[in-house]
């Protein structure tokens, strides 16, 4: 895995190079209340976003097209950046320490690999509330929902990142033909996601063949930390990809 | 919560379980609605109450009779909340009147007649409502609840299951349904105005973004043009089809309610805006569209309405008078001012205000606390960042 390679290099690197952040300082419980007020600074409108602060080398006319919602420790985000050097990817994470880890990780990666990792960045934000503040209608080409918080309790279903109301919001920021990738190790959540996305008139599920042929698919099984854990534990994964009609 | 609005020729005032339809120029009460203390007696299905928790062992100690008694006496440690009216709204054709209640959460639909209102249906709501609006053809009514979900209820087939149309992630303060019924426009506590297609409500047409606090009220100007007021102390005009801002005008204080009158249809409007916690209770703004189609505020005036000396939370405008509703000593207090000069109105018929106050003299009136509309920003970062800084400094010292 590419990410691991960087971490191996990190050990060998001299002290002069910024060290990669150590995850033990950034541990945080997995759950967050997405409905509550938080002290987020969010732009009023997509035009107000200072993308230059996130991607110092982004040029006029370039924009973010991939969004990893709830990017966790950013493993998959880094993979995305490497797989798609021409595309700008954003990771959105609500947890303070976790998003800070990703931000530090990307800074360190940029320092060690001159010119690389300029196309990924992480934002601490509540994607359930502020997507339209960051992206205009039809801006995104791909969205990723990997190992989302299952919020098992029924009364917390509105907190799930995939729910009927939010699917319309995702459809708004996705361009027609754009793809939504979902992955979970919780079968019930997988069924819930498939039911809601299939019911929604603006999405259709990709067939198994088409999903298998997507070059991203194998990466989804390895890239995220959650995914790696599931692989170690020999657990099951449930992948579903949907197209914005 | 006091409801007040003017629907010519009636001034409608609702509080707790009662609504009066008053003639503002005469000591005449056109009609009156008084809700039952227990809405199950007039058709609310008690089955809609939350199902008892299967494994709640505490339940076994209370018999159902005891619970019923507690409910009837209404003093079960404050557990029983009295039925109280939240929103009231006439259908555009004036054939229907819809109202929502808290306590027992319900949507009540009435057939409206000049002399009385006939209750057609009582439908339970899952959550307390925050906004209410009819379709322009009066065939259905929209109810937004406190969690931001918006449901459509049919006016003819009152048994039909409500249709969940869409959801916001925070409370919806106002709903507009365009006259062509092609779009539903909603605004919420998260600074957003959302334009949803209808009937394809799964498809968001646009957002009108720019406000930096809750958006409290919306008004339709003409085709495609929309006005909004917000806690960020601005009023804004939008082309809602494109989600484009056409005008931003500063207000002296956060805006919590908006009433609007077309002075010259499509071209000139008077806006009356209720301010939050300001030395003037209201602002009156004349908004005009010039020949090049741009909007501008051509005049502004303020109405003090004794702001600071009493609690008020709502108002209505009828002809030349402004009716401000609030509370004094936990009883309804209505004060009337002239629209043209903002002074206490002298043209109100003698005894009219006393009559209104008398009608509600038994009702406890506590003005809505509008401070909760503002976001409470709590800092969950500084402490973490401070610890991190120390950790890095420690490490550097060791090296």
XYZ file of C-alpha atoms in Angstrom:
644
model
C 0.000 0.000 0.000
C 1.294 3.380 -0.983
C 0.534 4.998 2.329
C 2.589 2.455 4.182
C 5.533 3.134 1.933
C 5.512 6.725 3.020
C 5.392 5.709 6.619
C 8.361 3.377 6.120
C 10.259 6.223 4.525
C 9.276 8.381 7.446
C 11.286 6.199 9.790
C 14.369 6.477 7.614
C 14.076 10.195 7.012
C 16.436 12.626 8.642
C 15.281 14.906 11.428
C 15.589 17.880 9.111
C 12.460 16.761 7.263
C 9.148 17.369 8.994
C 8.048 14.131 10.576
C 4.709 12.594 9.865
C 2.219 12.990 12.687
C 1.851 10.103 15.080
C -1.672 8.839 15.271
C -1.580 8.215 19.011
C -1.826 11.947 19.636
C -4.913 12.274 17.473
C -7.182 9.492 18.732
C -10.793 10.464 19.140
C -14.023 8.572 19.678
C -15.750 7.607 16.483
C -19.060 9.393 17.026
C -20.000 12.993 16.598
C -23.343 14.751 16.752
C -23.791 16.263 13.306
C -26.908 18.245 14.235
C -25.446 20.305 17.089
C -23.924 23.740 16.669
C -20.170 23.591 16.512
C -17.686 26.349 16.186
C -17.160 25.859 12.493
C -16.020 28.680 10.346
C -17.762 28.014 7.106
C -18.060 30.103 3.969
C -21.453 31.635 3.261
C -21.167 30.706 -0.427
C -18.890 28.557 -2.611
C -17.478 31.764 -4.152
C -16.167 32.713 -0.724
C -13.990 29.630 -0.229
C -10.272 30.358 -0.185
C -9.129 27.237 -2.061
C -5.620 28.670 -2.330
C -5.219 28.269 1.424
C -5.929 24.555 1.042
C -4.172 23.922 -2.267
C -1.353 26.482 -2.578
C -0.732 25.546 -6.194
C -4.299 25.459 -7.453
C -4.731 27.736 -10.424
C -7.650 29.793 -11.565
C -10.290 27.669 -13.201
C -9.271 24.516 -11.357
C -11.640 23.184 -8.747
C -12.252 20.306 -6.398
C -13.999 17.401 -8.066
C -13.625 14.549 -5.568
C -14.883 14.656 -1.995
C -14.192 12.042 0.665
C -16.936 12.636 3.215
C -15.865 11.640 6.705
C -12.315 11.005 5.499
C -11.111 9.772 8.891
C -7.314 9.618 9.110
C -7.026 10.332 5.415
C -5.570 7.053 4.139
C -7.905 6.902 1.183
C -7.541 10.607 0.483
C -3.804 10.136 0.004
C -4.482 7.227 -2.351
C -6.912 9.357 -4.324
C -4.310 12.085 -4.656
C -1.830 9.593 -6.091
C -4.275 7.834 -8.375
C -5.611 11.057 -9.839
C -2.790 13.577 -10.005
C -4.865 15.859 -12.235
C -7.830 16.015 -9.878
C -8.255 17.972 -6.677
C -9.642 15.907 -3.813
C -10.959 17.188 -0.522
C -11.364 15.207 2.659
C -14.082 16.406 5.023
C -13.949 15.315 8.638
C -15.949 16.607 11.577
C -13.704 15.443 14.455
C -11.185 18.023 15.616
C -8.208 15.769 16.314
C -8.788 13.486 13.374
C -9.031 16.312 10.853
C -5.980 17.928 12.431
C -4.089 14.681 11.957
C -4.934 14.649 8.245
C -3.967 18.299 7.868
C -0.598 17.661 9.566
C -0.084 14.512 7.550
C -0.626 16.313 4.263
C 1.711 19.155 5.278
C 4.401 16.639 6.178
C 3.919 14.726 2.944
C 4.193 17.916 0.946
C 7.392 18.854 2.734
C 9.035 15.522 2.131
C 7.962 15.092 -1.462
C 8.567 18.373 -3.169
C 5.808 19.045 -5.671
C 3.674 16.065 -4.628
C 0.411 15.915 -2.649
C -0.574 19.351 -3.859
C -3.945 18.039 -4.973
C -5.291 16.827 -1.620
C -6.440 18.760 1.411
C -8.607 18.257 4.468
C -11.310 20.464 5.930
C -12.727 20.220 9.417
C -16.383 20.712 8.700
C -19.821 19.199 9.009
C -20.511 17.821 5.559
C -24.110 17.103 6.513
C -24.742 20.803 6.879
C -22.284 22.713 4.779
C -21.762 20.967 1.437
C -23.692 23.642 -0.499
C -21.516 26.257 1.216
C -18.437 24.742 -0.410
C -19.607 23.362 -3.747
C -21.797 24.826 -6.418
C -24.480 22.824 -8.161
C -23.031 19.951 -10.185
C -19.417 20.612 -9.188
C -18.411 17.194 -7.873
C -17.533 14.197 -9.969
C -17.106 11.635 -7.203
C -18.150 11.396 -3.587
C -16.939 8.773 -1.144
C -18.688 7.555 1.982
C -16.324 4.987 3.421
C -17.068 3.238 6.698
C -19.520 5.872 7.919
C -20.680 5.933 11.512
C -23.534 3.395 11.575
C -25.531 5.229 14.313
C -27.263 2.009 15.267
C -30.004 3.539 17.406
C -33.149 4.210 15.478
C -33.592 7.681 16.949
C -30.169 8.584 15.584
C -30.930 7.545 12.010
C -31.236 11.178 11.054
C -27.572 11.453 12.021
C -26.571 8.926 9.402
C -24.571 10.456 6.594
C -26.785 8.651 4.102
C -30.416 9.506 4.656
C -33.296 10.416 2.400
C -33.053 14.153 2.981
C -29.293 14.351 2.513
C -29.308 12.340 -0.696
C -30.962 15.290 -2.411
C -28.210 17.545 -1.145
C -25.519 15.205 -2.471
C -27.351 15.052 -5.800
C -27.266 18.840 -5.870
C -23.464 19.093 -5.570
C -22.853 16.097 -7.875
C -22.776 16.539 -11.590
C -24.969 14.371 -13.756
C -23.117 11.086 -14.314
C -21.077 11.578 -11.126
C -20.500 8.619 -8.830
C -21.146 7.928 -5.151
C -19.020 5.207 -3.545
C -20.222 3.658 -0.307
C -18.415 1.061 1.738
C -19.211 -0.369 5.144
C -18.565 -3.452 7.226
C -22.018 -3.215 8.821
C -24.456 -5.233 6.761
C -27.546 -3.492 8.103
C -26.128 -0.100 7.229
C -25.261 -1.381 3.756
C -28.866 -2.490 3.263
C -30.092 0.875 4.529
C -27.804 2.735 2.121
C -28.833 0.594 -0.851
C -32.527 0.935 -0.013
C -32.408 4.711 0.303
C -30.171 5.311 -2.703
C -32.220 2.981 -4.885
C -35.461 4.630 -3.823
C -34.093 8.062 -4.620
C -35.027 9.030 -8.193
C -31.695 10.733 -8.868
C -29.458 7.688 -8.354
C -29.010 4.307 -9.965
C -26.784 1.541 -8.665
C -23.916 0.324 -10.811
C -24.054 -3.346 -11.703
C -21.510 -5.708 -10.108
C -19.447 -5.930 -13.284
C -19.258 -2.216 -13.741
C -18.415 -1.726 -10.067
C -15.677 -4.349 -10.262
C -14.132 -2.681 -13.298
C -13.819 0.688 -11.640
C -10.096 1.166 -10.932
C -11.003 2.690 -7.576
C -12.801 -0.416 -6.357
C -9.735 -2.444 -5.229
C -8.381 0.616 -3.418
C -11.552 0.945 -1.412
C -10.823 -2.401 0.185
C -7.365 -1.410 1.362
C -7.016 2.281 1.538
C -8.869 3.459 4.568
C -7.692 2.667 8.069
C -11.093 1.233 8.882
C -10.862 -0.914 5.797
C -7.427 -2.179 6.720
C -8.729 -3.117 10.136
C -11.592 -5.058 8.600
C -9.188 -6.816 6.257
C -6.997 -7.773 9.216
C -9.998 -9.081 11.061
C -11.114 -10.948 7.955
C -14.476 -9.237 8.218
C -16.882 -8.627 5.375
C -17.078 -5.442 3.355
C -20.110 -4.189 1.541
C -19.475 -1.987 -1.454
C -22.106 -0.150 -3.475
C -21.540 2.435 -6.193
C -24.269 4.705 -7.517
C -24.494 7.009 -10.466
C -26.090 10.438 -10.266
C -28.663 10.427 -13.043
C -46.671 31.701 21.544
C -48.901 34.395 20.094
C -50.032 34.107 16.507
C -51.236 37.245 14.822
C -51.964 38.106 11.214
C -54.343 40.136 9.133
C -56.501 38.502 6.481
C -58.840 41.172 5.287
C -61.267 41.875 6.885
C -60.177 39.805 9.883
C -57.415 40.349 12.373
C -56.585 36.859 13.596
C -55.063 36.337 17.029
C -54.259 32.932 18.447
C -52.983 32.062 21.904
C -52.856 28.728 23.734
C -56.122 27.023 22.716
C -58.061 29.948 21.356
C -58.188 31.882 18.091
C -60.186 35.062 17.645
C -61.149 36.483 14.278
C -61.655 40.154 14.999
C -62.969 43.127 13.158
C -60.280 45.743 13.729
C -62.757 48.588 13.171
C -65.580 47.428 15.356
C -66.199 45.575 18.625
C -67.227 42.592 16.615
C -65.777 39.111 16.832
C -66.394 37.471 13.480
C -65.727 34.022 14.785
C -63.810 32.086 17.354
C -62.096 28.716 17.571
C -61.467 27.093 20.902
C -59.613 23.811 20.919
C -60.441 20.977 23.230
C -58.074 20.408 26.149
C -57.591 16.907 24.876
C -57.462 16.604 21.114
C -58.176 12.883 21.236
C -61.758 13.866 22.034
C -62.042 15.548 18.646
C -60.404 12.943 16.510
C -56.687 12.805 17.315
C -55.709 9.177 17.241
C -54.031 8.257 20.484
C -52.341 5.381 18.667
C -50.028 7.990 17.270
C -48.504 8.556 20.652
C -45.055 7.048 20.952
C -45.350 3.308 21.535
C -44.470 2.246 25.084
C -40.928 1.025 25.405
C -41.018 -2.752 25.632
C -38.237 -3.087 28.168
C -38.965 -0.066 30.294
C -39.365 -1.623 33.718
C -40.329 1.642 35.394
C -43.593 1.593 33.511
C -44.926 -1.335 35.536
C -45.262 0.668 38.716
C -47.733 3.108 37.187
C -51.102 1.781 36.193
C -52.761 3.166 33.127
C -55.554 4.593 35.322
C -53.075 6.580 37.326
C -51.538 7.904 34.179
C -54.910 8.912 32.805
C -55.691 10.696 36.050
C -52.415 12.519 35.951
C -53.058 13.517 32.385
C -56.532 14.771 33.195
C -55.385 16.879 36.124
C -52.569 18.147 33.983
C -50.081 18.398 36.818
C -48.061 15.232 36.537
C -44.854 16.993 37.441
C -45.068 19.135 34.340
C -45.082 16.023 32.169
C -48.374 16.917 30.538
C -48.046 19.887 28.275
C -51.216 21.728 27.462
C -52.384 21.929 23.910
C -51.299 25.220 22.433
C -51.568 26.708 18.986
C -48.299 27.142 17.096
C -49.068 28.273 13.559
C -52.287 29.366 11.891
C -52.807 29.919 8.209
C -55.633 30.488 5.718
C -55.674 28.754 2.363
C -55.299 31.175 -0.565
C -58.940 30.620 -1.578
C -59.954 31.205 2.065
C -61.902 27.938 2.062
C -59.635 26.283 4.613
C -57.903 27.217 7.790
C -54.999 25.119 9.016
C -53.400 25.228 12.420
C -50.751 23.259 14.224
C -50.512 22.590 17.923
C -47.872 21.715 20.478
C -48.526 19.700 23.616
C -50.502 17.188 21.669
C -48.805 17.727 18.358
C -51.357 17.903 15.586
C -52.411 19.515 12.350
C -56.031 20.674 12.395
C -57.835 21.504 9.197
C -61.015 23.582 9.220
C -63.557 24.451 6.589
C -63.704 28.182 6.950
C -67.053 29.934 6.885
C -67.762 33.576 7.607
C -69.522 32.848 10.881
C -67.771 29.717 12.099
C -65.098 27.203 11.270
C -65.933 23.549 10.861
C -63.298 21.067 11.951
C -62.553 18.654 9.111
C -59.647 16.658 10.421
C -57.125 16.289 13.210
C -53.900 14.641 12.147
C -51.079 13.866 14.496
C -47.615 15.272 13.867
C -44.482 13.362 14.769
C -42.766 16.537 15.934
C -43.686 20.093 16.794
C -44.181 22.272 13.735
C -42.144 25.347 12.911
C -43.763 26.626 9.710
C -46.977 26.130 7.768
C -48.044 26.983 4.203
C -50.793 26.121 1.746
C -50.411 25.285 -1.914
C -51.601 28.145 -4.085
C -54.480 25.961 -5.310
C -55.422 25.256 -1.675
C -55.355 21.505 -2.285
C -52.721 20.650 0.260
C -50.788 22.105 3.144
C -47.097 21.906 4.027
C -45.848 21.507 7.571
C -42.190 21.864 8.498
C -41.166 20.388 11.816
C -38.503 21.373 14.320
C -35.957 18.940 12.915
C -36.293 20.417 9.412
C -38.461 17.764 7.767
C -41.233 19.019 5.515
C -44.464 17.067 5.023
C -47.368 17.559 2.662
C -50.916 16.906 3.870
C -53.825 16.616 1.471
C -56.812 18.878 2.115
C -59.430 16.697 0.422
C -58.313 13.188 1.278
C -57.718 13.819 4.951
C -57.028 10.120 5.561
C -54.139 10.056 3.104
C -50.705 9.430 4.542
C -48.672 12.632 4.632
C -45.884 12.785 2.088
C -42.385 13.570 3.326
C -41.126 16.049 0.741
C -37.621 16.933 1.885
C -35.552 17.694 4.935
C -33.273 20.366 6.292
C -30.671 19.666 8.956
C -31.961 22.449 11.166
C -35.227 24.119 12.024
C -37.159 25.663 9.120
C -38.516 29.114 9.983
C -40.534 29.896 6.881
C -42.004 28.190 3.824
C -43.187 29.736 0.583
C -44.847 27.858 -2.192
C -44.658 29.754 -5.474
C -47.997 30.655 -7.114
C -47.262 28.350 -10.065
C -46.540 25.598 -7.490
C -43.296 24.854 -9.293
C -41.026 25.567 -6.321
C -41.094 25.354 -2.567
C -38.781 27.841 -0.885
C -37.665 27.250 2.689
C -35.266 28.999 5.030
C -33.536 27.640 8.102
C -31.450 28.334 11.163
C -28.265 27.375 9.276
C -28.328 30.567 7.178
C -29.786 28.796 4.155
C -32.562 29.473 1.693
C -33.362 26.389 -0.320
C -35.390 26.285 -3.531
C -36.847 22.827 -4.088
C -38.589 21.736 -7.260
C -42.187 20.620 -7.010
C -43.538 17.989 -7.529
C -40.024 16.545 -7.940
C -39.085 17.542 -4.396
C -36.097 15.189 -4.369
C -34.458 17.659 -6.753
C -33.001 20.842 -5.268
C -33.205 23.625 -7.782
C -30.926 26.136 -6.075
C -29.730 27.639 -2.841
C -29.727 31.349 -2.118
C -26.633 31.662 0.048
C -25.014 34.675 1.630
C -26.791 35.177 4.952
C -24.566 34.661 7.962
C -27.174 33.882 10.609
C -30.633 32.283 10.738
C -33.001 33.281 7.959
C -36.249 34.074 9.711
C -38.695 35.144 7.032
C -39.284 35.058 3.302
C -41.500 36.999 0.903
C -42.182 36.682 -2.806
C -41.856 39.899 -4.742
C -42.633 39.072 -8.312
C -41.871 36.231 -10.608
C -38.452 34.849 -9.639
C -37.653 37.520 -7.085
C -37.556 36.715 -3.418
C -36.885 38.722 -0.280
C -35.357 37.358 2.894
C -34.533 38.782 6.312
C -32.040 37.350 8.746
C -30.404 37.431 12.144
C -27.295 38.739 10.365
C -28.907 42.217 10.242
C -29.542 42.255 6.530
C -32.424 42.026 4.162
C -31.633 40.572 0.781
C -33.356 40.237 -2.555
C -32.668 37.194 -4.727
C -33.391 35.766 -8.096
C -34.320 32.426 -6.582
C -34.232 30.508 -9.851
C -30.548 31.258 -10.256
C -29.799 31.540 -6.545
C -28.324 34.943 -7.257
C -28.311 37.845 -4.824
C -29.697 41.060 -6.291
C -29.644 43.357 -3.268
C -28.267 43.450 0.244
C -29.473 46.092 2.650
C -28.200 46.556 6.180
C -30.649 46.556 9.074
C -29.959 48.084 12.482
C -30.629 44.789 14.299
C -31.329 41.096 13.689
C -34.632 40.562 11.880
C -37.074 38.019 13.254
C -40.296 38.621 11.293
C -41.301 40.137 8.004
C -44.665 41.331 6.736
C -45.040 42.651 3.260
C -47.535 44.728 1.309
C -47.538 45.305 -2.427
C -47.945 49.038 -2.911
C -47.664 48.761 -6.646
C -47.716 45.120 -7.691
C -44.367 43.848 -8.897
C -42.682 47.224 -8.554
C -43.073 48.730 -5.133
C -43.480 47.024 -1.779
C -43.572 48.065 1.830
C -41.730 45.738 4.164
C -42.312 45.733 7.892
C -39.559 44.004 9.831
C -39.599 43.102 13.508
C -36.190 43.502 15.122
C -34.618 41.447 17.860
C -33.582 43.337 20.976
C -33.331 46.799 19.483
C -34.333 50.310 20.545
C -36.882 50.412 17.732
C -39.265 47.497 17.535
C -39.866 47.680 13.809
C -38.497 49.053 10.605
C -40.624 50.002 7.614
C -38.838 49.840 4.290
C -40.056 50.808 0.853
C -38.524 48.595 -1.759
C -38.678 49.626 -5.379
C -37.731 48.078 -8.679
C -36.296 50.532 -11.125
C -36.596 50.518 -14.898
C -33.363 48.517 -15.232
C -34.974 45.784 -13.064
C -32.690 46.404 -10.079
C -34.119 46.648 -6.570
C -33.379 49.369 -4.059
C -34.626 50.505 -0.671
C -36.012 53.987 -1.325
C -37.126 54.865 2.178
C -36.839 53.577 5.714
C -38.633 54.533 8.917
C -38.583 53.089 12.390
C -41.368 52.390 14.833
C -40.310 52.481 18.459
C -43.402 50.726 19.843
C -42.132 51.248 23.392
C -39.325 48.779 22.701
C -37.368 47.911 25.816
C -40.266 48.387 28.197
C -42.171 45.201 27.354
C -41.756 41.794 25.738
C -43.164 41.304 22.274
C -42.588 38.644 19.677
C -45.002 39.145 16.827
C -46.951 41.710 14.864
C -49.451 42.271 12.078
C -50.271 45.140 9.788
C -53.848 46.013 8.957
C -54.454 49.007 6.759
C -52.865 51.923 8.567
C -52.237 50.226 11.870
C -49.465 48.058 13.258
C -50.558 45.547 15.898
C -47.683 44.414 18.116
C -48.363 41.370 20.267
C -46.444 40.544 23.403
C -46.922 39.963 27.089
C -47.170 41.985 30.253
C -47.335 40.120 33.574
C -47.722 36.854 31.679
C -50.905 38.021 29.969
C -51.397 38.900 26.335
C -50.697 42.502 25.600
C -51.602 44.033 22.281
C -50.495 47.528 21.348
C -51.449 49.429 18.251
C -49.432 52.055 16.395
C -49.964 54.170 13.317
C -48.259 52.925 10.252
C -47.510 56.406 8.949
C -45.939 58.053 12.011
C -45.294 55.180 14.432
C -47.247 56.885 17.231
C -49.786 55.070 19.423
C -52.882 54.696 17.274
C -55.839 56.784 18.304
C -58.233 55.443 15.717
C -58.757 52.084 17.435
C -62.425 51.835 18.468
C -62.996 52.661 22.127
C -62.931 49.540 24.253
C -61.539 47.357 21.445
C -58.199 46.600 23.100
C -59.873 45.959 26.463
C -62.210 43.535 24.762
C -59.290 41.602 23.235
C -57.346 41.530 26.487
C -60.479 40.427 28.325
C -60.935 37.536 25.901
C -57.491 36.216 26.758
C -57.429 37.214 30.426
C -57.400 33.577 31.572
C -54.522 32.647 29.287
C -50.934 32.610 30.400
C -48.884 34.307 27.737
C -45.125 33.888 27.679
C -43.438 35.440 24.663
C -41.344 33.159 22.550
C -37.661 33.286 23.480
C -36.110 34.297 20.179
C -32.562 34.269 21.563
C -32.466 30.510 20.927
C -32.568 31.215 17.193
C -28.978 32.390 17.261
C -26.318 29.743 16.974
C -24.437 28.994 20.137
C -20.896 28.679 18.979
C -18.893 26.687 21.429
C -15.178 26.326 21.136
C -13.995 22.744 20.918
C -10.660 23.543 19.338
C -8.596 26.030 21.387
C -7.957 23.634 24.246
C -6.824 20.890 21.885
C -4.583 23.263 19.947
C -3.032 24.558 23.174
C -2.228 21.009 24.347
C -0.782 20.192 20.955
C 1.444 23.256 21.042
C 2.775 22.237 24.473
C 3.417 18.695 23.274
C 5.439 19.943 20.304
C 7.390 22.391 22.475
C 8.208 19.640 24.987
C 9.441 17.454 22.204
C 11.627 20.192 20.772
C 13.216 20.798 24.175
C 14.091 17.105 24.512
C 15.813 17.099 21.137
